[in-house]
Amino acid sequence: GDSVTQMEGPVTLSEEAFLTINCTYTATGYPSLFWYVQYPGEGLQLLLKATKADDKGSNKGFEATYRKETTSFHLEKGSVQVSDSAVYFCALPAGGYNKLIFGAGTRLAVHP
Amino acid sequence: KAGVTQTPRYLIKTRGQQVTLSCSPISGHRSVSWYQQTPGQGLQFLFEYFSETQRNKGNFPGRFSGRQFSNSRSEMNVSTLELGDSALYLCASSIAGSQGADTQYFGPGTRLTVL
């Protein structure tokens, strides 16, 4: 069945460091791919998305490219800030109407 | 435009009780989905409603149920609460609810604690 695998956290970085969070997926066809972010005590916020192969989603300095050859959708940011500390989830739609499958989440901690 | 709202934000119940959670979607959105988030199981899909009809359902027992009203607002109900039902319950809305590409927007969640 369809699935999403994320790198385990936590990821701990210093401010202004480069961030990569790996996400690979197994899916039938070429579904849209999403990154959501969850700040402490809050719900999920859509960070970015890509709807077809080779698309690059971007938002707030974060980027992710839909790579069908490697079935990956890695999240990157060139210079992280303390305010980026959160849990990041990779997700894809699978199993019918509006059912999202999520990765386990990767916790990011950024220190000054 | 206001985002997805969920009430209440926090709930404490005891085993055996039942609980009702409410979700108001973004104006114009007709699809509402519900998810359960726990440290052990992560984010799991409960069910989805569109135009007052349940179109999709996850792998949860019948104690978990929901409904949607004509104004697209949705409620979910959990009966005979168990300790394992303690979780963050998230509601998400989308415009039309197609099978693939619709973007879902999430509310802040309701934190349910079962004692």
PDB file of C-alpha atoms in Angstrom:
ATOM      1  CA  GLY A   1       0.000   0.000   0.000  1.00  0.00           C
ATOM      2  CA  ASP A   2       0.867   3.655  -0.163  1.00  0.00           C
ATOM      3  CA  SER A   3       3.247   4.917   2.483  1.00  0.00           C
ATOM      4  CA  VAL A   4       5.513   7.778   3.521  1.00  0.00           C
ATOM      5  CA  THR A   5       8.869   7.409   5.236  1.00  0.00           C
ATOM      6  CA  GLN A   6      10.613  10.307   6.921  1.00  0.00           C
ATOM      7  CA  MET A   7      14.020  10.528   8.488  1.00  0.00           C
ATOM      8  CA  GLU A   8      13.910  10.091  12.222  1.00  0.00           C
ATOM      9  CA  GLY A   9      14.545  13.023  14.444  1.00  0.00           C
ATOM     10  CA  PRO A  10      15.183  14.967  16.341  1.00  0.00           C
ATOM     11  CA  VAL A  11      17.277  17.137  14.107  1.00  0.00           C
ATOM     12  CA  THR A  12      19.249  19.709  16.073  1.00  0.00           C
ATOM     13  CA  LEU A  13      20.853  22.625  14.243  1.00  0.00           C
ATOM     14  CA  SER A  14      22.415  25.947  14.992  1.00  0.00           C
ATOM     15  CA  GLU A  15      20.805  29.074  13.634  1.00  0.00           C
ATOM     16  CA  GLU A  16      21.697  29.776   9.973  1.00  0.00           C
ATOM     17  CA  ALA A  17      22.602  26.122   9.308  1.00  0.00           C
ATOM     18  CA  PHE A  18      21.367  24.251   6.231  1.00  0.00           C
ATOM     19  CA  LEU A  19      18.418  21.946   6.724  1.00  0.00           C
ATOM     20  CA  THR A  20      17.452  18.762   4.908  1.00  0.00           C
ATOM     21  CA  ILE A  21      14.643  16.494   6.031  1.00  0.00           C
ATOM     22  CA  ASN A  22      14.332  13.376   3.907  1.00  0.00           C
ATOM     23  CA  CYS A  23      10.992  12.029   2.733  1.00  0.00           C
ATOM     24  CA  THR A  24      10.426   9.061   0.448  1.00  0.00           C
ATOM     25  CA  TYR A  25       7.115   7.619  -0.594  1.00  0.00           C
ATOM     26  CA  THR A  26       5.443   4.604  -2.123  1.00  0.00           C
ATOM     27  CA  ALA A  27       2.346   5.354  -4.134  1.00  0.00           C
ATOM     28  CA  THR A  28       0.197   4.282  -7.018  1.00  0.00           C
ATOM     29  CA  GLY A  29       0.539   6.798  -9.795  1.00  0.00           C
ATOM     30  CA  TYR A  30       1.800  10.306  -9.159  1.00  0.00           C
ATOM     31  CA  PRO A  31      -0.141  11.897  -6.316  1.00  0.00           C
ATOM     32  CA  SER A  32       0.344  15.404  -5.007  1.00  0.00           C
ATOM     33  CA  LEU A  33       2.874  15.662  -2.198  1.00  0.00           C
ATOM     34  CA  PHE A  34       2.709  17.915   0.841  1.00  0.00           C
ATOM     35  CA  TRP A  35       4.811  19.187   3.703  1.00  0.00           C
ATOM     36  CA  TYR A  36       2.988  20.294   6.828  1.00  0.00           C
ATOM     37  CA  VAL A  37       4.496  21.904   9.932  1.00  0.00           C
ATOM     38  CA  GLN A  38       3.241  21.695  13.497  1.00  0.00           C
ATOM     39  CA  TYR A  39       4.410  24.266  16.026  1.00  0.00           C
ATOM     40  CA  PRO A  40       4.171  23.414  19.724  1.00  0.00           C
ATOM     41  CA  GLY A  41       0.589  23.280  20.936  1.00  0.00           C
ATOM     42  CA  GLU A  42      -0.882  23.941  17.511  1.00  0.00           C
ATOM     43  CA  GLY A  43      -2.501  22.121  14.606  1.00  0.00           C
ATOM     44  CA  LEU A  44      -0.919  21.459  11.229  1.00  0.00           C
ATOM     45  CA  GLN A  45      -0.068  24.242   8.833  1.00  0.00           C
ATOM     46  CA  LEU A  46       0.486  23.637   5.140  1.00  0.00           C
ATOM     47  CA  LEU A  47       4.091  24.526   4.380  1.00  0.00           C
ATOM     48  CA  LEU A  48       4.307  23.679   0.691  1.00  0.00           C
ATOM     49  CA  LYS A  49       3.065  21.278  -1.945  1.00  0.00           C
ATOM     50  CA  ALA A  50       3.867  19.894  -5.380  1.00  0.00           C
ATOM     51  CA  THR A  51       1.253  18.478  -7.691  1.00  0.00           C
ATOM     52  CA  LYS A  52       3.321  16.706 -10.342  1.00  0.00           C
ATOM     53  CA  ALA A  53       6.746  15.267 -11.007  1.00  0.00           C
ATOM     54  CA  ASP A  54       9.631  17.779 -11.144  1.00  0.00           C
ATOM     55  CA  ASP A  55       7.496  20.471  -9.517  1.00  0.00           C
ATOM     56  CA  LYS A  56       9.220  22.485  -6.826  1.00  0.00           C
ATOM     57  CA  GLY A  57       7.131  23.714  -3.939  1.00  0.00           C
ATOM     58  CA  SER A  58       8.417  26.649  -1.926  1.00  0.00           C
ATOM     59  CA  ASN A  59       7.333  28.823   0.974  1.00  0.00           C
ATOM     60  CA  LYS A  60       9.038  30.858   3.712  1.00  0.00           C
ATOM     61  CA  GLY A  61      12.481  29.850   2.439  1.00  0.00           C
ATOM     62  CA  PHE A  62      11.647  26.131   2.435  1.00  0.00           C
ATOM     63  CA  GLU A  63      11.778  24.135  -0.788  1.00  0.00           C
ATOM     64  CA  ALA A  64      11.007  20.587  -1.882  1.00  0.00           C
ATOM     65  CA  THR A  65      11.197  19.009  -5.334  1.00  0.00           C
ATOM     66  CA  TYR A  66       8.954  16.155  -6.445  1.00  0.00           C
ATOM     67  CA  ARG A  67      11.367  13.484  -7.741  1.00  0.00           C
ATOM     68  CA  LYS A  68       9.569  10.541  -9.276  1.00  0.00           C
ATOM     69  CA  GLU A  69      12.823   8.764 -10.199  1.00  0.00           C
ATOM     70  CA  THR A  70      13.827   8.491  -6.559  1.00  0.00           C
ATOM     71  CA  THR A  71      10.257   8.714  -5.157  1.00  0.00           C
ATOM     72  CA  SER A  72      11.413  11.488  -2.868  1.00  0.00           C
ATOM     73  CA  PHE A  73      10.244  14.893  -1.689  1.00  0.00           C
ATOM     74  CA  HIS A  74      13.025  16.133   0.569  1.00  0.00           C
ATOM     75  CA  LEU A  75      12.520  19.380   2.458  1.00  0.00           C
ATOM     76  CA  GLU A  76      15.362  21.932   2.433  1.00  0.00           C
ATOM     77  CA  LYS A  77      16.083  25.369   3.797  1.00  0.00           C
ATOM     78  CA  GLY A  78      19.284  27.265   3.308  1.00  0.00           C
ATOM     79  CA  SER A  79      19.410  29.070   6.650  1.00  0.00           C
ATOM     80  CA  VAL A  80      17.201  28.003   9.548  1.00  0.00           C
ATOM     81  CA  GLN A  81      16.006  30.264  12.338  1.00  0.00           C
ATOM     82  CA  VAL A  82      15.042  29.523  15.926  1.00  0.00           C
ATOM     83  CA  SER A  83      11.434  30.160  14.901  1.00  0.00           C
ATOM     84  CA  ASP A  84      11.599  27.156  12.530  1.00  0.00           C
ATOM     85  CA  SER A  85      11.704  24.807  15.517  1.00  0.00           C
ATOM     86  CA  ALA A  86       8.700  22.532  15.013  1.00  0.00           C
ATOM     87  CA  VAL A  87       7.667  19.090  13.814  1.00  0.00           C
ATOM     88  CA  TYR A  88       7.573  18.587  10.046  1.00  0.00           C
ATOM     89  CA  PHE A  89       5.322  16.055   8.327  1.00  0.00           C
ATOM     90  CA  CYS A  90       5.492  14.748   4.786  1.00  0.00           C
ATOM     91  CA  ALA A  91       2.139  13.569   3.403  1.00  0.00           C
ATOM     92  CA  LEU A  92       0.376  12.248   0.334  1.00  0.00           C
ATOM     93  CA  PRO A  93      -3.273  11.531  -0.501  1.00  0.00           C
ATOM     94  CA  ALA A  94      -4.133   7.849  -0.669  1.00  0.00           C
ATOM     95  CA  GLY A  95      -7.063   5.581  -0.046  1.00  0.00           C
ATOM     96  CA  GLY A  96      -9.930   7.649  -1.392  1.00  0.00           C
ATOM     97  CA  TYR A  97     -11.482  10.997  -0.704  1.00  0.00           C
ATOM     98  CA  ASN A  98      -9.314  13.403   1.274  1.00  0.00           C
ATOM     99  CA  LYS A  99      -7.405  10.754   3.161  1.00  0.00           C
ATOM    100  CA  LEU A 100      -3.858  11.903   3.767  1.00  0.00           C
ATOM    101  CA  ILE A 101      -1.133   9.476   4.768  1.00  0.00           C
ATOM    102  CA  PHE A 102       1.527  11.095   6.919  1.00  0.00           C
ATOM    103  CA  GLY A 103       5.085  10.265   7.740  1.00  0.00           C
ATOM    104  CA  ALA A 104       6.002   9.882  11.396  1.00  0.00           C
ATOM    105  CA  GLY A 105       7.151  13.472  11.605  1.00  0.00           C
ATOM    106  CA  THR A 106      10.610  14.945  12.121  1.00  0.00           C
ATOM    107  CA  ARG A 107      11.226  17.223  15.072  1.00  0.00           C
ATOM    108  CA  LEU A 108      13.553  20.126  14.359  1.00  0.00           C
ATOM    109  CA  ALA A 109      15.228  22.087  17.133  1.00  0.00           C
ATOM    110  CA  VAL A 110      17.186  25.189  16.168  1.00  0.00           C
ATOM    111  CA  HIS A 111      19.484  26.773  18.740  1.00  0.00           C
ATOM    112  CA  PRO A 112      20.824  30.334  18.699  1.00  0.00           C
TER     113      PRO A 112
ATOM    114  CA  LYS B   1     -10.866  34.644   5.607  1.00  0.00           C
ATOM    115  CA  ALA B   2     -11.148  32.825   8.900  1.00  0.00           C
ATOM    116  CA  GLY B   3      -9.398  29.481   9.210  1.00  0.00           C
ATOM    117  CA  VAL B   4     -10.707  26.166  10.441  1.00  0.00           C
ATOM    118  CA  THR B   5     -12.003  26.425  13.974  1.00  0.00           C
ATOM    119  CA  GLN B   6     -12.448  23.621  16.465  1.00  0.00           C
ATOM    120  CA  THR B   7     -14.232  23.593  19.777  1.00  0.00           C
ATOM    121  CA  PRO B   8     -13.514  22.960  22.512  1.00  0.00           C
ATOM    122  CA  ARG B   9      -9.738  23.197  22.506  1.00  0.00           C
ATOM    123  CA  TYR B  10      -9.347  21.001  25.565  1.00  0.00           C
ATOM    124  CA  LEU B  11     -11.498  18.300  27.106  1.00  0.00           C
ATOM    125  CA  ILE B  12     -11.085  16.011  30.068  1.00  0.00           C
ATOM    126  CA  LYS B  13     -13.383  13.010  30.333  1.00  0.00           C
ATOM    127  CA  THR B  14     -13.466   9.746  32.238  1.00  0.00           C
ATOM    128  CA  ARG B  15     -13.594   6.234  30.845  1.00  0.00           C
ATOM    129  CA  GLY B  16     -17.006   5.171  29.663  1.00  0.00           C
ATOM    130  CA  GLN B  17     -18.242   8.668  28.936  1.00  0.00           C
ATOM    131  CA  GLN B  18     -18.936  10.008  25.486  1.00  0.00           C
ATOM    132  CA  VAL B  19     -17.690  13.193  23.858  1.00  0.00           C
ATOM    133  CA  THR B  20     -18.628  15.422  20.933  1.00  0.00           C
ATOM    134  CA  LEU B  21     -16.113  17.607  19.124  1.00  0.00           C
ATOM    135  CA  SER B  22     -17.025  20.351  16.700  1.00  0.00           C
ATOM    136  CA  CYS B  23     -15.366  21.716  13.573  1.00  0.00           C
ATOM    137  CA  SER B  24     -16.218  24.719  11.428  1.00  0.00           C
ATOM    138  CA  PRO B  25     -14.494  24.664   8.044  1.00  0.00           C
ATOM    139  CA  ILE B  26     -13.154  27.582   6.071  1.00  0.00           C
ATOM    140  CA  SER B  27     -15.989  29.466   4.425  1.00  0.00           C
ATOM    141  CA  GLY B  28     -16.775  27.889   1.054  1.00  0.00           C
ATOM    142  CA  HIS B  29     -15.122  24.583   1.889  1.00  0.00           C
ATOM    143  CA  ARG B  30     -17.483  21.630   1.646  1.00  0.00           C
ATOM    144  CA  SER B  31     -15.249  18.751   2.655  1.00  0.00           C
ATOM    145  CA  VAL B  32     -14.281  18.049   6.244  1.00  0.00           C
ATOM    146  CA  SER B  33     -11.869  15.347   7.360  1.00  0.00           C
ATOM    147  CA  TRP B  34     -10.953  14.217  10.856  1.00  0.00           C
ATOM    148  CA  TYR B  35      -7.630  12.849  12.095  1.00  0.00           C
ATOM    149  CA  GLN B  36      -6.379  11.455  15.379  1.00  0.00           C
ATOM    150  CA  GLN B  37      -2.843  12.289  16.468  1.00  0.00           C
ATOM    151  CA  THR B  38      -1.101  10.268  19.185  1.00  0.00           C
ATOM    152  CA  PRO B  39       2.578   9.901  20.088  1.00  0.00           C
ATOM    153  CA  GLY B  40       2.475   6.175  19.380  1.00  0.00           C
ATOM    154  CA  GLN B  41       0.431   5.980  16.190  1.00  0.00           C
ATOM    155  CA  GLY B  42       1.085   9.394  14.693  1.00  0.00           C
ATOM    156  CA  LEU B  43      -1.543  10.968  12.466  1.00  0.00           C
ATOM    157  CA  GLN B  44      -4.361   8.649  11.445  1.00  0.00           C
ATOM    158  CA  PHE B  45      -7.356   9.362   9.256  1.00  0.00           C
ATOM    159  CA  LEU B  46     -10.750   8.898  10.880  1.00  0.00           C
ATOM    160  CA  PHE B  47     -13.317   9.873   8.234  1.00  0.00           C
ATOM    161  CA  GLU B  48     -14.309  12.456   5.640  1.00  0.00           C
ATOM    162  CA  TYR B  49     -17.611  14.180   4.952  1.00  0.00           C
ATOM    163  CA  PHE B  50     -18.821  16.053   1.909  1.00  0.00           C
ATOM    164  CA  SER B  51     -22.307  17.474   1.432  1.00  0.00           C
ATOM    165  CA  GLU B  52     -23.481  15.764   4.620  1.00  0.00           C
ATOM    166  CA  THR B  53     -22.354  12.324   3.397  1.00  0.00           C
ATOM    167  CA  GLN B  54     -19.529  10.221   4.732  1.00  0.00           C
ATOM    168  CA  ARG B  55     -17.409   9.342   1.716  1.00  0.00           C
ATOM    169  CA  ASN B  56     -14.385   7.811   3.332  1.00  0.00           C
ATOM    170  CA  LYS B  57     -13.587   6.079   6.571  1.00  0.00           C
ATOM    171  CA  GLY B  58     -10.410   4.993   8.290  1.00  0.00           C
ATOM    172  CA  ASN B  59      -9.776   1.926  10.368  1.00  0.00           C
ATOM    173  CA  PHE B  60     -11.357   2.911  13.661  1.00  0.00           C
ATOM    174  CA  PRO B  61     -14.014   1.113  15.712  1.00  0.00           C
ATOM    175  CA  GLY B  62     -17.660   2.042  15.491  1.00  0.00           C
ATOM    176  CA  ARG B  63     -17.378   4.049  18.707  1.00  0.00           C
ATOM    177  CA  PHE B  64     -16.030   6.809  16.511  1.00  0.00           C
ATOM    178  CA  SER B  65     -18.693   8.484  14.427  1.00  0.00           C
ATOM    179  CA  GLY B  66     -19.328  11.791  12.783  1.00  0.00           C
ATOM    180  CA  ARG B  67     -21.754  13.888  10.867  1.00  0.00           C
ATOM    181  CA  GLN B  68     -21.863  16.988   8.759  1.00  0.00           C
ATOM    182  CA  PHE B  69     -24.521  19.657   8.645  1.00  0.00           C
ATOM    183  CA  SER B  70     -25.898  21.566   5.702  1.00  0.00           C
ATOM    184  CA  ASN B  71     -23.617  24.523   6.477  1.00  0.00           C
ATOM    185  CA  SER B  72     -20.611  22.128   6.225  1.00  0.00           C
ATOM    186  CA  ARG B  73     -19.894  22.256   9.941  1.00  0.00           C
ATOM    187  CA  SER B  74     -18.996  18.837  11.275  1.00  0.00           C
ATOM    188  CA  GLU B  75     -19.048  17.005  14.566  1.00  0.00           C
ATOM    189  CA  MET B  76     -17.385  13.826  15.644  1.00  0.00           C
ATOM    190  CA  ASN B  77     -18.510  11.698  18.538  1.00  0.00           C
ATOM    191  CA  VAL B  78     -16.646   9.117  20.548  1.00  0.00           C
ATOM    192  CA  SER B  79     -18.735   6.863  22.752  1.00  0.00           C
ATOM    193  CA  THR B  80     -17.648   4.680  25.644  1.00  0.00           C
ATOM    194  CA  LEU B  81     -14.312   6.427  25.958  1.00  0.00           C
ATOM    195  CA  GLU B  82     -11.168   4.404  26.598  1.00  0.00           C
ATOM    196  CA  LEU B  83      -7.829   5.566  27.945  1.00  0.00           C
ATOM    197  CA  GLY B  84      -6.326   5.008  24.504  1.00  0.00           C
ATOM    198  CA  ASP B  85      -8.657   7.605  23.002  1.00  0.00           C
ATOM    199  CA  SER B  86      -6.565  10.335  24.617  1.00  0.00           C
ATOM    200  CA  ALA B  87      -5.216  12.258  21.638  1.00  0.00           C
ATOM    201  CA  LEU B  88      -5.212  15.450  19.654  1.00  0.00           C
ATOM    202  CA  TYR B  89      -8.153  15.385  17.240  1.00  0.00           C
ATOM    203  CA  LEU B  90      -7.612  17.465  14.151  1.00  0.00           C
ATOM    204  CA  CYS B  91     -10.162  18.631  11.657  1.00  0.00           C
ATOM    205  CA  ALA B  92      -9.245  19.660   8.121  1.00  0.00           C
ATOM    206  CA  SER B  93     -11.264  21.275   5.379  1.00  0.00           C
ATOM    207  CA  SER B  94     -10.888  21.522   1.625  1.00  0.00           C
ATOM    208  CA  ILE B  95     -12.858  23.146  -1.148  1.00  0.00           C
ATOM    209  CA  ALA B  96     -14.396  20.289  -3.056  1.00  0.00           C
ATOM    210  CA  GLY B  97     -12.812  17.103  -1.854  1.00  0.00           C
ATOM    211  CA  SER B  98     -11.576  15.320  -4.918  1.00  0.00           C
ATOM    212  CA  GLN B  99      -9.793  12.017  -4.578  1.00  0.00           C
ATOM    213  CA  GLY B 100      -6.308  13.327  -5.024  1.00  0.00           C
ATOM    214  CA  ALA B 101      -5.034  16.822  -5.169  1.00  0.00           C
ATOM    215  CA  ASP B 102      -7.176  18.981  -2.907  1.00  0.00           C
ATOM    216  CA  THR B 103      -5.198  20.823  -0.287  1.00  0.00           C
ATOM    217  CA  GLN B 104      -6.436  20.313   3.234  1.00  0.00           C
ATOM    218  CA  TYR B 105      -6.283  23.088   5.806  1.00  0.00           C
ATOM    219  CA  PHE B 106      -6.158  22.080   9.436  1.00  0.00           C
ATOM    220  CA  GLY B 107      -7.634  23.531  12.581  1.00  0.00           C
ATOM    221  CA  PRO B 108      -5.803  23.895  15.901  1.00  0.00           C
ATOM    222  CA  GLY B 109      -7.194  20.622  17.219  1.00  0.00           C
ATOM    223  CA  THR B 110      -9.045  19.462  20.295  1.00  0.00           C
ATOM    224  CA  ARG B 111      -6.902  17.884  22.989  1.00  0.00           C
ATOM    225  CA  LEU B 112      -8.891  15.068  24.599  1.00  0.00           C
ATOM    226  CA  THR B 113      -7.678  13.511  27.822  1.00  0.00           C
ATOM    227  CA  VAL B 114      -9.425  10.398  29.122  1.00  0.00           C
ATOM    228  CA  LEU B 115      -8.886   9.592  32.799  1.00  0.00           C
TER     229      LEU B 115
END
